[in-house]
Short mmCIF file of C-alpha atoms and ligand atoms in Angstrom, two decimals:
data_model
loop_
_atom_site.label_atom_id
_atom_site.label_comp_id
_atom_site.label_asym_id
_atom_site.label_seq_id
_atom_site.Cartn_x
_atom_site.Cartn_y
_atom_site.Cartn_z
CA VAL A 1 -25.41 -16.44 -23.24
CA GLN A 2 -21.90 -16.00 -24.56
CA THR A 3 -19.41 -18.51 -23.19
CA GLU A 4 -16.50 -18.18 -25.61
CA PHE A 5 -14.04 -15.35 -25.17
CA ASP A 6 -10.52 -14.29 -26.18
CA LEU A 7 -9.55 -13.86 -22.53
CA ILE A 8 -11.10 -14.85 -19.22
CA VAL A 9 -10.01 -12.89 -16.18
CA VAL A 10 -10.69 -14.55 -12.82
CA GLY A 11 -10.98 -11.93 -10.06
CA GLY A 12 -12.14 -8.32 -10.46
CA GLY A 13 -9.76 -6.42 -8.16
CA PRO A 14 -7.07 -4.00 -9.37
CA ALA A 15 -5.21 -6.75 -11.25
CA GLY A 16 -8.39 -8.21 -12.76
CA TYR A 17 -10.21 -5.05 -13.79
CA ILE A 18 -7.10 -3.39 -15.25
CA GLY A 19 -6.23 -6.63 -17.07
CA ALA A 20 -9.77 -6.76 -18.49
CA ILE A 21 -9.77 -3.10 -19.60
CA LYS A 22 -6.30 -3.33 -21.14
CA ALA A 23 -7.24 -6.51 -23.04
CA ALA A 24 -10.42 -4.89 -24.36
CA GLN A 25 -8.38 -1.87 -25.47
CA LEU A 26 -6.21 -4.30 -27.41
CA GLY A 27 -9.31 -5.69 -29.11
CA ALA A 28 -10.03 -8.83 -27.08
CA ARG A 29 -13.49 -10.12 -26.10
CA VAL A 30 -13.18 -10.36 -22.34
CA ALA A 31 -15.06 -12.11 -19.53
CA LEU A 32 -14.40 -10.96 -15.97
CA VAL A 33 -15.41 -13.47 -13.29
CA GLU A 34 -15.94 -11.92 -9.85
CA GLY A 35 -17.28 -13.64 -6.75
CA ASP A 36 -18.01 -10.47 -4.80
CA ARG A 37 -17.91 -6.81 -5.92
CA VAL A 38 -15.62 -5.51 -8.66
CA GLY A 39 -12.84 -3.35 -7.29
CA GLY A 40 -11.57 -6.13 -5.03
CA THR A 41 -9.79 -5.52 -1.75
CA CYS A 42 -8.47 -2.15 -2.87
CA LEU A 43 -11.77 -0.42 -3.54
CA ASN A 44 -13.99 -2.29 -1.10
CA ARG A 45 -11.83 -3.13 1.93
CA GLY A 46 -8.37 -1.62 1.42
CA CYS A 47 -6.75 1.42 -0.11
CA ILE A 48 -9.82 3.58 -0.63
CA PRO A 49 -11.91 2.99 2.53
CA THR A 50 -8.86 3.37 4.79
CA LYS A 51 -7.91 6.66 3.18
CA ALA A 52 -11.52 7.89 3.40
CA LEU A 53 -11.48 7.30 7.17
CA MET A 54 -7.96 8.73 7.35
CA GLU A 55 -9.37 12.07 6.19
CA SER A 56 -11.79 12.17 9.15
CA ALA A 57 -8.81 11.33 11.37
CA ARG A 58 -6.58 14.00 9.82
CA LEU A 59 -9.12 16.77 10.24
CA SER A 60 -10.02 15.59 13.72
CA ALA A 61 -6.36 15.79 14.72
CA GLN A 62 -6.20 19.37 13.47
CA ARG A 63 -8.68 20.44 16.14
CA SER A 64 -5.92 20.83 18.71
CA ARG A 65 -4.25 23.39 16.44
CA PHE A 66 -7.30 25.53 15.76
CA ALA A 67 -6.54 28.14 18.42
CA SER A 68 -2.99 28.69 17.11
CA LEU A 69 -4.45 29.20 13.63
CA GLY A 70 -6.76 31.85 14.97
CA LEU A 71 -9.85 29.71 14.72
CA GLN A 72 -12.44 29.41 17.40
CA THR A 73 -15.22 26.90 17.03
CA GLY A 74 -17.81 25.44 19.29
CA GLU A 75 -17.36 21.98 20.70
CA THR A 76 -16.91 19.42 17.91
CA HIS A 77 -17.90 15.78 18.17
CA PHE A 78 -16.90 12.82 16.07
CA HIS A 79 -19.68 10.57 14.74
CA LEU A 80 -18.27 7.26 13.54
CA ASP A 81 -21.49 6.34 11.71
CA ALA A 82 -21.27 9.50 9.57
CA ALA A 83 -17.61 8.89 8.73
CA ILE A 84 -18.41 5.30 7.76
CA ALA A 85 -21.38 6.43 5.66
CA ARG A 86 -19.07 8.85 3.82
CA LYS A 87 -16.56 6.05 3.27
CA ASP A 88 -19.32 3.76 1.94
CA LYS A 89 -20.53 6.46 -0.43
CA ILE A 90 -17.02 6.96 -1.86
CA VAL A 91 -16.59 3.19 -2.27
CA GLY A 92 -20.06 2.83 -3.83
CA ASP A 93 -19.43 5.66 -6.30
CA LEU A 94 -16.08 4.17 -7.31
CA VAL A 95 -17.51 0.65 -7.75
CA ARG A 96 -20.40 1.97 -9.88
CA GLY A 97 -17.96 4.05 -11.92
CA LEU A 98 -15.81 0.99 -12.47
CA GLU A 99 -18.83 -1.11 -13.54
CA LYS A 100 -19.70 1.59 -16.05
CA THR A 101 -16.15 1.70 -17.39
CA LEU A 102 -16.07 -2.09 -17.76
CA GLY A 103 -19.47 -1.96 -19.51
CA SER A 104 -18.21 0.71 -21.91
CA TYR A 105 -15.60 -1.81 -23.10
CA ALA A 106 -18.27 -4.52 -23.48
CA ILE A 107 -16.49 -6.59 -20.84
CA GLU A 108 -18.83 -9.35 -19.68
CA ILE A 109 -18.93 -9.38 -15.87
CA ILE A 110 -19.78 -12.93 -14.81
CA PRO A 111 -20.85 -13.10 -11.15
CA GLY A 112 -19.73 -16.17 -9.24
CA THR A 113 -16.71 -18.08 -8.04
CA GLY A 114 -14.45 -19.14 -10.89
CA LYS A 115 -12.31 -22.28 -11.06
CA VAL A 116 -9.78 -22.90 -13.78
CA LEU A 117 -10.65 -26.48 -14.70
CA ALA A 118 -7.97 -26.77 -17.37
CA PRO A 119 -5.99 -24.40 -19.60
CA GLY A 120 -8.62 -22.55 -21.64
CA LYS A 121 -11.54 -23.61 -19.43
CA VAL A 122 -13.10 -21.83 -16.44
CA GLY A 123 -16.07 -23.13 -14.46
CA VAL A 124 -18.43 -20.70 -12.74
CA GLY A 125 -21.11 -22.71 -10.97
CA GLU A 126 -22.77 -24.80 -13.70
CA GLN A 127 -21.43 -22.55 -16.45
CA ILE A 128 -18.30 -23.41 -18.46
CA LEU A 129 -16.45 -20.52 -20.10
CA THR A 130 -13.72 -21.04 -22.67
CA ALA A 131 -10.91 -18.83 -23.97
CA PRO A 132 -7.42 -19.48 -25.29
CA ARG A 133 -5.98 -17.23 -22.57
CA ILE A 134 -6.63 -16.84 -18.85
CA LEU A 135 -5.52 -14.20 -16.38
CA LEU A 136 -5.54 -15.30 -12.75
CA ALA A 137 -6.16 -12.28 -10.52
CA THR A 138 -7.81 -13.67 -7.40
CA GLY A 139 -5.88 -11.47 -4.97
CA SER A 140 -5.52 -12.07 -1.27
CA THR A 141 -7.36 -12.28 1.98
CA VAL A 142 -6.56 -11.58 5.62
CA ALA A 143 -4.08 -14.05 7.14
CA VAL A 144 -4.95 -14.79 10.76
CA PRO A 145 -2.08 -16.28 12.80
CA PRO A 146 -2.76 -19.35 14.97
CA ILE A 147 -2.79 -17.52 18.31
CA PRO A 148 -4.92 -19.38 20.88
CA GLY A 149 -8.22 -17.52 21.37
CA ILE A 150 -7.87 -15.34 18.27
CA LYS A 151 -11.21 -16.46 16.84
CA THR A 152 -13.33 -14.61 19.39
CA ALA A 153 -15.84 -11.81 19.04
CA GLY A 154 -13.50 -9.12 20.38
CA VAL A 155 -10.98 -9.71 17.61
CA VAL A 156 -11.46 -8.10 14.21
CA THR A 157 -9.49 -7.94 10.96
CA SER A 158 -8.97 -5.01 8.58
CA ASP A 159 -12.23 -6.08 6.87
CA GLU A 160 -14.49 -5.67 9.90
CA ILE A 161 -12.80 -2.66 11.51
CA LEU A 162 -13.88 -0.53 8.56
CA ASP A 163 -17.54 -1.04 9.55
CA LEU A 164 -17.46 -0.69 13.34
CA LYS A 165 -20.58 0.63 15.01
CA THR A 166 -18.77 2.20 17.98
CA LEU A 167 -15.29 3.56 18.44
CA PRO A 168 -13.25 1.32 20.76
CA GLY A 169 -11.96 3.12 23.86
CA ARG A 170 -8.82 0.95 23.87
CA LEU A 171 -7.68 -0.68 20.63
CA ALA A 172 -4.84 -3.22 20.60
CA ILE A 173 -3.30 -3.89 17.20
CA ILE A 174 -1.34 -7.09 16.61
CA GLY A 175 1.14 -6.36 13.81
CA GLY A 176 3.17 -3.23 13.16
CA GLY A 177 3.30 -3.45 9.36
CA VAL A 178 1.71 -0.98 6.97
CA ILE A 179 -1.92 -1.91 7.72
CA GLY A 180 -1.42 -1.99 11.51
CA VAL A 181 0.37 1.36 11.56
CA GLU A 182 -2.16 3.06 9.26
CA MET A 183 -5.04 1.82 11.42
CA ALA A 184 -3.18 3.00 14.55
CA GLY A 185 -2.91 6.51 13.09
CA ILE A 186 -6.59 6.59 12.12
CA PHE A 187 -8.05 5.30 15.39
CA ALA A 188 -5.72 7.32 17.63
CA ALA A 189 -6.73 10.52 15.83
CA LEU A 190 -10.39 9.59 16.18
CA GLY A 191 -10.01 9.18 19.94
CA SER A 192 -9.09 5.54 20.73
CA ALA A 193 -6.17 4.70 23.02
CA VAL A 194 -4.09 2.56 20.64
CA HIS A 195 -1.31 0.07 21.43
CA VAL A 196 0.57 -1.68 18.59
CA TYR A 197 2.32 -5.01 19.29
CA GLU A 198 4.96 -6.13 16.78
CA ALA A 199 6.82 -9.44 17.04
CA LEU A 200 9.86 -8.27 15.03
CA PRO A 201 12.46 -5.98 16.62
CA ARG A 202 10.92 -2.85 15.06
CA VAL A 203 7.67 -1.64 13.56
CA LEU A 204 7.53 -1.08 9.79
CA PRO A 205 10.37 -3.56 9.30
CA MET A 206 10.34 -3.19 5.51
CA THR A 207 11.09 0.54 5.58
CA ASP A 208 14.24 2.62 6.03
CA PRO A 209 15.02 2.55 9.79
CA GLU A 210 15.30 6.36 10.07
CA ALA A 211 12.00 6.78 8.28
CA ALA A 212 10.38 4.16 10.53
CA ASN A 213 11.71 6.04 13.59
CA ALA A 214 10.31 9.34 12.35
CA MET A 215 6.94 7.70 11.70
CA THR A 216 6.99 6.08 15.14
CA ARG A 217 7.75 9.45 16.74
CA ALA A 218 4.87 11.06 14.84
CA LEU A 219 2.53 8.31 16.04
CA SER A 220 3.80 8.68 19.63
CA HIS A 221 2.82 12.36 19.45
CA GLN A 222 -0.64 11.13 18.58
CA GLY A 223 -0.55 9.01 21.74
CA VAL A 224 0.00 5.64 20.05
CA GLN A 225 1.99 3.19 22.15
CA MET A 226 4.23 0.74 20.33
CA SER A 227 5.85 -2.42 21.66
CA ALA A 228 8.27 -4.18 19.31
CA GLY A 229 9.85 -7.60 19.85
CA VAL A 230 6.67 -8.78 21.59
CA ALA A 231 4.91 -12.00 20.63
CA ILE A 232 1.25 -12.39 21.59
CA THR A 233 0.81 -15.90 22.97
CA GLY A 234 -2.88 -15.93 23.76
CA ILE A 235 -6.11 -13.94 23.63
CA GLU A 236 -9.15 -14.16 25.87
CA GLY A 237 -12.16 -12.16 27.03
CA GLU A 238 -15.12 -10.56 25.34
CA PRO A 239 -15.64 -7.30 23.45
CA GLY A 240 -15.02 -4.45 25.88
CA ALA A 241 -12.83 -6.62 28.14
CA MET A 242 -10.17 -8.38 26.07
CA ARG A 243 -6.85 -9.64 27.38
CA LEU A 244 -3.68 -10.24 25.39
CA ARG A 245 -1.10 -12.58 26.84
CA MET A 246 2.61 -12.13 26.14
CA GLY A 247 4.11 -15.01 28.08
CA ASP A 248 3.44 -14.05 31.72
CA ALA A 249 2.55 -10.45 30.96
CA VAL A 250 -1.05 -9.43 30.24
CA ALA A 251 -2.43 -6.32 28.52
CA GLU A 252 -6.04 -5.22 28.24
CA ALA A 253 -8.07 -3.74 25.41
CA ASP A 254 -11.69 -3.25 24.39
CA LEU A 255 -11.07 -4.49 20.86
CA ILE A 256 -8.20 -6.27 19.12
CA LEU A 257 -7.27 -5.76 15.48
CA VAL A 258 -5.21 -8.52 13.94
CA ALA A 259 -3.04 -7.05 11.16
CA THR A 260 -0.32 -9.61 10.64
CA GLY A 261 -0.42 -9.92 6.89
CA ARG A 262 -2.32 -11.24 3.89
CA ARG A 263 -2.56 -14.62 2.22
CA PRO A 264 -2.94 -15.09 -1.55
CA ARG A 265 -6.20 -16.77 -2.68
CA ILE A 266 -5.07 -19.43 -5.12
CA ASP A 267 -7.92 -21.93 -4.77
CA ALA A 268 -9.26 -20.98 -8.23
CA ALA A 269 -6.14 -22.69 -9.60
CA ASP A 270 -6.50 -25.87 -7.49
CA PRO A 271 -7.41 -28.15 -10.44
CA LEU A 272 -4.20 -27.12 -12.27
CA THR A 273 -1.93 -29.59 -10.52
CA ASP A 274 1.08 -28.83 -12.71
CA LEU A 275 0.89 -25.05 -12.22
CA LYS A 276 4.10 -24.02 -10.42
CA ARG A 277 3.49 -22.38 -7.08
CA THR A 278 5.12 -21.75 -3.75
CA ARG A 279 3.31 -22.99 -0.66
CA SER A 280 0.87 -20.10 -0.91
CA ALA A 281 1.31 -18.13 -4.14
CA ILE A 282 1.63 -18.47 -7.91
CA ILE A 283 5.08 -18.29 -9.50
CA THR A 284 5.46 -16.14 -12.62
CA ASN A 285 8.32 -14.78 -14.68
CA ASP A 286 8.77 -11.04 -15.34
CA HIS A 287 6.34 -11.33 -18.26
CA MET A 288 3.75 -12.49 -15.68
CA GLN A 289 3.50 -15.88 -17.38
CA THR A 290 2.90 -18.88 -15.15
CA SER A 291 4.40 -22.29 -15.86
CA ILE A 292 1.41 -22.86 -18.18
CA PRO A 293 2.02 -20.54 -21.18
CA SER A 294 -1.64 -19.65 -21.83
CA ILE A 295 -2.22 -18.67 -18.20
CA ALA A 296 -0.84 -15.48 -16.68
CA ALA A 297 -1.16 -14.18 -13.12
CA ALA A 298 -1.05 -10.69 -11.64
CA GLY A 299 -1.54 -8.92 -8.33
CA ASP A 300 -1.45 -10.22 -4.77
CA ILE A 301 -1.47 -13.89 -5.85
CA VAL A 302 1.99 -13.56 -7.40
CA ALA A 303 4.80 -14.97 -5.25
CA ASP A 304 7.50 -12.75 -3.75
CA ARG A 305 6.27 -9.41 -5.07
CA PRO A 306 4.93 -6.40 -3.14
CA MET A 307 1.19 -6.69 -2.42
CA LEU A 308 0.17 -3.24 -3.66
CA ALA A 309 -2.60 -2.02 -5.93
CA HIS A 310 -0.32 -0.17 -8.36
CA VAL A 311 1.92 -3.23 -8.62
CA ALA A 312 -1.22 -5.22 -9.46
CA PHE A 313 -2.17 -2.66 -12.13
CA HIS A 314 1.23 -2.85 -13.83
CA GLU A 315 1.49 -6.62 -13.58
CA ALA A 316 -1.97 -6.96 -15.14
CA GLU A 317 -1.11 -4.69 -18.06
CA THR A 318 2.12 -6.59 -18.58
CA ALA A 319 0.37 -9.98 -18.35
CA VAL A 320 -2.32 -9.08 -20.84
CA GLU A 321 0.03 -7.48 -23.37
CA ASN A 322 2.15 -10.63 -23.36
CA LEU A 323 -0.92 -12.92 -23.59
CA LEU A 324 -2.13 -10.95 -26.60
CA GLY A 325 1.09 -11.15 -28.57
CA HIS A 326 2.93 -8.02 -27.47
CA THR A 327 6.10 -7.98 -25.39
CA ARG A 328 6.45 -6.26 -22.05
CA ARG A 329 8.49 -6.93 -18.92
CA MET A 330 7.86 -5.94 -15.33
CA ASP A 331 10.47 -3.69 -13.80
CA TYR A 332 10.34 -3.67 -9.99
CA ARG A 333 13.24 -1.23 -9.41
CA ALA A 334 11.01 1.75 -8.79
CA VAL A 335 8.00 0.52 -6.81
CA PRO A 336 6.61 3.41 -4.75
CA GLN A 337 5.49 2.41 -1.25
CA CYS A 338 3.68 4.44 1.40
CA VAL A 339 2.42 4.29 4.92
CA PHE A 340 -0.35 6.87 5.10
CA GLY A 341 -0.92 8.89 8.25
CA LEU A 342 -1.16 12.42 9.61
CA VAL A 343 2.29 12.55 8.06
CA ASP A 344 3.08 9.92 5.43
CA LEU A 345 6.06 7.66 5.08
CA ALA A 346 6.91 7.35 1.40
CA GLN A 347 9.75 5.45 -0.20
CA VAL A 348 10.98 4.23 -3.54
CA GLY A 349 14.04 2.25 -4.60
CA GLN A 350 16.77 0.97 -2.33
CA THR A 351 17.47 1.79 1.30
CA GLU A 352 21.05 2.68 2.27
CA GLU A 353 21.49 -0.86 3.54
CA GLU A 354 20.14 -2.48 0.36
CA ALA A 355 22.33 -0.23 -1.81
CA ARG A 356 25.44 -1.26 0.17
CA GLN A 357 24.48 -4.91 -0.07
CA ALA A 358 24.13 -4.45 -3.83
CA GLY A 359 27.81 -3.43 -3.86
CA HIS A 360 27.49 0.36 -4.23
CA THR A 361 29.61 2.96 -2.51
CA VAL A 362 26.69 4.84 -1.04
CA LYS A 363 26.20 8.56 -0.46
CA VAL A 364 23.28 9.97 1.48
CA GLY A 365 21.77 13.45 1.69
CA ARG A 366 19.09 14.61 4.12
CA PHE A 367 16.85 17.59 4.65
CA PRO A 368 14.50 18.06 7.62
CA MET A 369 10.91 19.18 7.11
CA ALA A 370 11.47 21.54 10.05
CA ALA A 371 13.59 23.70 7.69
CA ASN A 372 11.01 23.69 4.88
CA GLY A 373 8.90 26.83 4.73
CA ARG A 374 5.79 25.16 3.34
CA ALA A 375 5.86 22.45 6.02
CA MET A 376 6.02 25.25 8.62
CA THR A 377 3.03 27.05 7.11
CA LEU A 378 1.10 23.79 7.23
CA GLY A 379 2.14 23.30 10.85
CA GLU A 380 3.51 19.84 9.97
CA THR A 381 7.27 19.88 10.52
CA ALA A 382 7.83 16.24 11.47
CA GLY A 383 9.97 14.19 9.10
CA PHE A 384 12.67 14.57 6.49
CA VAL A 385 13.72 13.62 2.97
CA LYS A 386 16.66 11.31 2.47
CA VAL A 387 18.23 10.68 -0.91
CA VAL A 388 20.42 7.60 -1.42
CA SER A 389 22.83 7.56 -4.35
CA GLU A 390 25.92 5.72 -5.53
CA GLU A 391 29.17 7.64 -5.53
CA ARG A 392 30.42 7.08 -9.07
CA TYR A 393 27.77 8.73 -11.24
CA GLY A 394 25.49 10.04 -8.52
CA ALA A 395 22.60 7.85 -9.74
CA VAL A 396 19.59 8.12 -7.42
CA LEU A 397 19.07 4.64 -5.97
CA GLY A 398 16.36 5.44 -3.44
CA VAL A 399 14.39 8.22 -1.80
CA HIS A 400 12.87 7.90 1.68
CA MET A 401 10.62 10.53 3.16
CA VAL A 402 8.40 11.25 6.11
CA GLY A 403 6.31 14.38 6.01
CA PRO A 404 2.98 16.00 5.24
CA HIS A 405 1.51 14.50 2.06
CA ALA A 406 4.83 12.74 1.36
CA SER A 407 2.84 10.18 -0.66
CA GLU A 408 2.09 12.98 -3.14
CA LEU A 409 5.82 13.86 -3.38
CA LEU A 410 6.70 10.34 -4.30
CA GLY A 411 6.01 10.82 -8.01
CA GLU A 412 9.13 12.91 -8.49
CA ALA A 413 11.25 10.47 -6.52
CA THR A 414 9.84 7.49 -8.43
CA MET A 415 10.60 9.18 -11.74
CA ALA A 416 14.17 9.85 -10.59
CA VAL A 417 14.77 6.19 -9.69
CA GLN A 418 12.91 4.88 -12.75
CA MET A 419 14.76 7.14 -15.20
CA GLU A 420 18.13 6.66 -13.50
CA ALA A 421 18.37 10.37 -12.77
CA THR A 422 21.36 11.62 -10.80
CA VAL A 423 21.45 13.70 -7.63
CA HIS A 424 22.69 16.55 -9.84
CA ASP A 425 19.41 16.32 -11.78
CA LEU A 426 17.42 16.52 -8.53
CA ALA A 427 19.54 19.39 -7.21
CA GLU A 428 19.39 21.38 -10.44
CA MET A 429 15.69 20.84 -11.08
CA MET A 430 13.65 23.92 -10.18
CA HIS A 431 11.12 23.15 -7.45
CA MET A 432 8.11 25.38 -6.91
CA HIS A 433 8.47 27.61 -3.84
CA PRO A 434 7.09 27.28 -1.25
CA THR A 435 6.37 23.57 -1.54
CA ILE A 436 7.36 20.49 0.39
CA SER A 437 8.93 19.18 -2.82
CA GLU A 438 11.80 21.64 -2.28
CA ALA A 439 12.98 19.28 0.45
CA ILE A 440 13.89 16.73 -2.25
CA GLY A 441 16.12 19.22 -4.08
CA GLU A 442 17.65 20.29 -0.77
CA ALA A 443 18.38 16.69 0.27
CA ALA A 444 20.16 16.20 -3.08
CA LEU A 445 22.15 19.41 -2.46
CA ASP A 446 23.02 18.16 1.03
CA LEU A 447 24.39 15.00 -0.54
CA LEU A 448 26.53 17.12 -2.86
CA GLY A 449 27.92 19.17 0.02
CA GLY A 450 25.47 21.89 0.98
CA ALA A 451 21.74 22.35 1.29
CA LEU A 452 20.94 26.03 0.74
CA HIS A 453 18.35 26.46 3.45
CA LEU A 454 20.46 25.03 6.27
CA PRO A 455 23.58 26.32 8.00
CA ARG A 456 26.93 25.40 6.39
CA SER A 457 27.35 21.63 6.23
CA ARG A 458 30.20 19.73 7.80
CA LYS A 459 30.43 17.84 4.51
CA GLY A 460 32.32 20.85 3.03
CA THR A 461 31.40 23.08 0.11
CA PRO A 462 29.30 21.78 -2.78
CA THR A 463 31.20 19.95 -5.51
CA ARG A 464 29.61 22.26 -8.06
C1 FAD B 1 -6.58 -2.40 4.80
C2 FAD B 1 -5.80 -2.38 3.52
C3 FAD B 1 -5.27 -1.20 3.04
C4 FAD B 1 -4.55 -1.18 1.85
N1 FAD B 1 -4.05 0.01 1.40
C5 FAD B 1 -3.34 0.04 0.25
C6 FAD B 1 -2.83 1.28 -0.25
O1 FAD B 1 -3.01 2.32 0.33
N2 FAD B 1 -2.13 1.24 -1.42
C7 FAD B 1 -1.91 0.08 -2.10
O2 FAD B 1 -1.26 0.10 -3.15
N3 FAD B 1 -2.39 -1.11 -1.64
C8 FAD B 1 -3.09 -1.15 -0.49
N4 FAD B 1 -3.61 -2.34 -0.06
C9 FAD B 1 -3.33 -3.56 -0.85
C10 FAD B 1 -4.25 -3.65 -2.07
O3 FAD B 1 -5.58 -3.61 -1.65
C11 FAD B 1 -3.96 -4.95 -2.83
O4 FAD B 1 -2.60 -5.02 -3.15
C12 FAD B 1 -4.77 -5.02 -4.11
O5 FAD B 1 -6.15 -4.96 -3.85
C13 FAD B 1 -4.43 -6.32 -4.86
O6 FAD B 1 -5.22 -6.42 -6.00
P1 FAD B 1 -5.61 -7.85 -6.63
O7 FAD B 1 -6.45 -7.54 -7.81
O8 FAD B 1 -4.40 -8.66 -6.79
O9 FAD B 1 -6.46 -8.57 -5.50
P2 FAD B 1 -7.81 -8.18 -4.75
O10 FAD B 1 -7.98 -6.71 -4.64
O11 FAD B 1 -7.81 -8.98 -3.50
O12 FAD B 1 -8.96 -8.69 -5.73
C14 FAD B 1 -9.18 -10.02 -6.00
C15 FAD B 1 -10.62 -10.21 -6.39
O13 FAD B 1 -10.80 -11.54 -6.83
C16 FAD B 1 -12.03 -12.04 -6.35
N5 FAD B 1 -11.90 -13.50 -6.31
C17 FAD B 1 -11.06 -14.26 -5.57
N6 FAD B 1 -11.19 -15.56 -5.88
C18 FAD B 1 -12.14 -15.62 -6.84
C19 FAD B 1 -12.71 -16.69 -7.59
N7 FAD B 1 -12.33 -17.95 -7.43
N8 FAD B 1 -13.68 -16.39 -8.50
C20 FAD B 1 -14.09 -15.10 -8.70
N9 FAD B 1 -13.57 -14.07 -8.03
C21 FAD B 1 -12.61 -14.32 -7.11
C22 FAD B 1 -12.19 -11.39 -5.00
O14 FAD B 1 -13.56 -11.33 -4.62
C23 FAD B 1 -11.61 -10.00 -5.26
O15 FAD B 1 -12.59 -9.09 -5.67
C24 FAD B 1 -4.35 -2.39 1.12
C25 FAD B 1 -4.90 -3.59 1.59
C26 FAD B 1 -5.62 -3.59 2.77
C27 FAD B 1 -6.20 -4.88 3.25
#
């Protein structure tokens, strides 16, 4: 059995598998150590399974519109087991495809839990692997807050909720971040009565406040209740009869989902006592190097960076290129971020507030989906596009959107921020008609003084 490699990757999630593939493309002999299934959180318990269930939810929610679309069908029923089987099939196909891709690059998948014993040395059970370079990509796991009673049978995390056997009648969600809000949208559309409890003053605290409001309104239309500024102080009961305590107040639910965040898994690096870390994550520079030059890190284990699959991909590529003698830096200015739902929230770059704090004189343009022809034909007119720019050159600093398939529109916005495009570029670019993407051009025109598919703006006539 081969035990000497050019690079050992510990963890086979998005950071690990992309790091392994990139390194093999650059000619390295690579070992990929994975304790569970390749694909990590993203493929097995995150991005992909949630979006597979979201599709059942999206179509289910359309049922109420059938009559207005001229469709008459018999009674339809939702079968959770079938939706979960479909989700499992998609996940299985993707994992097998990934294994095949890794195999095609002759990447050695080593099953087991890896520990970095010293620079250049990884232990997997009894086996010792050696390589001059190591990529740490061990990702993250669910963080469960220390609420009294939280470790009871009626409380699940994002891992278990993806494999439920029955749909909860009443679902309480602790945490109004991305995962909590996405799950709320899914389960409400499938028929659960959902209540989200967020301790901070508003849900989706890391998003543009107007966008968060629009998303909250869309979820309210779905029947989701949201309580912000509420701390859960205790949990009791059994599945089907759970109680959440908020000081003296009590709420009831059949099932509780705890979605309060994720914790990096850095135990593989425990033996490296001089590896610089925060209390819970690994510190790297923008080349993804750790404080030990031959060890890089990428993905959710990296301190103070967004925990997103595409961030993990890019960090892994960057890490591996630098480990193998090339030079590449991470650029976090244009990180696309989404909250998926019946309508999506999608954002890239700075919010108005962040742009002001960065010292810019900020200009903002908006365009409502209600005035977009394609959104009307889809019957999805909730939301808007908002473009944030600085006054001097008109550089696009951020784009914030809520609307149907807004996650798919984000590519254009990300390119604008990444390439330092101006609002003039966005306004002058020809957008296909009728598409939702026209709303981006119109929001840029609004910023310049006049969207063309809205009544005359109070901002005056366009500057050009
Ligand atoms: C419910 C949910 C929905 C999400 N939706 C999205 C989304 O829509 N878009 C998005 O961009 N992100 C989403 N994310 C986040 C995304 O899944 C993560 O950012 C991404 O998976 C991080 O990749 P990673 O490789 O750093 O870590 P992980 O995916 O966590 O992979 C780490 C891997 O390392 C393995 N491992 C850990 N320790 C060891 C060890 N000692 N030895 C061997 N193997 C080890 C683990 O088994 C795991 O397979 C979601 C997350 C969740 C939970």
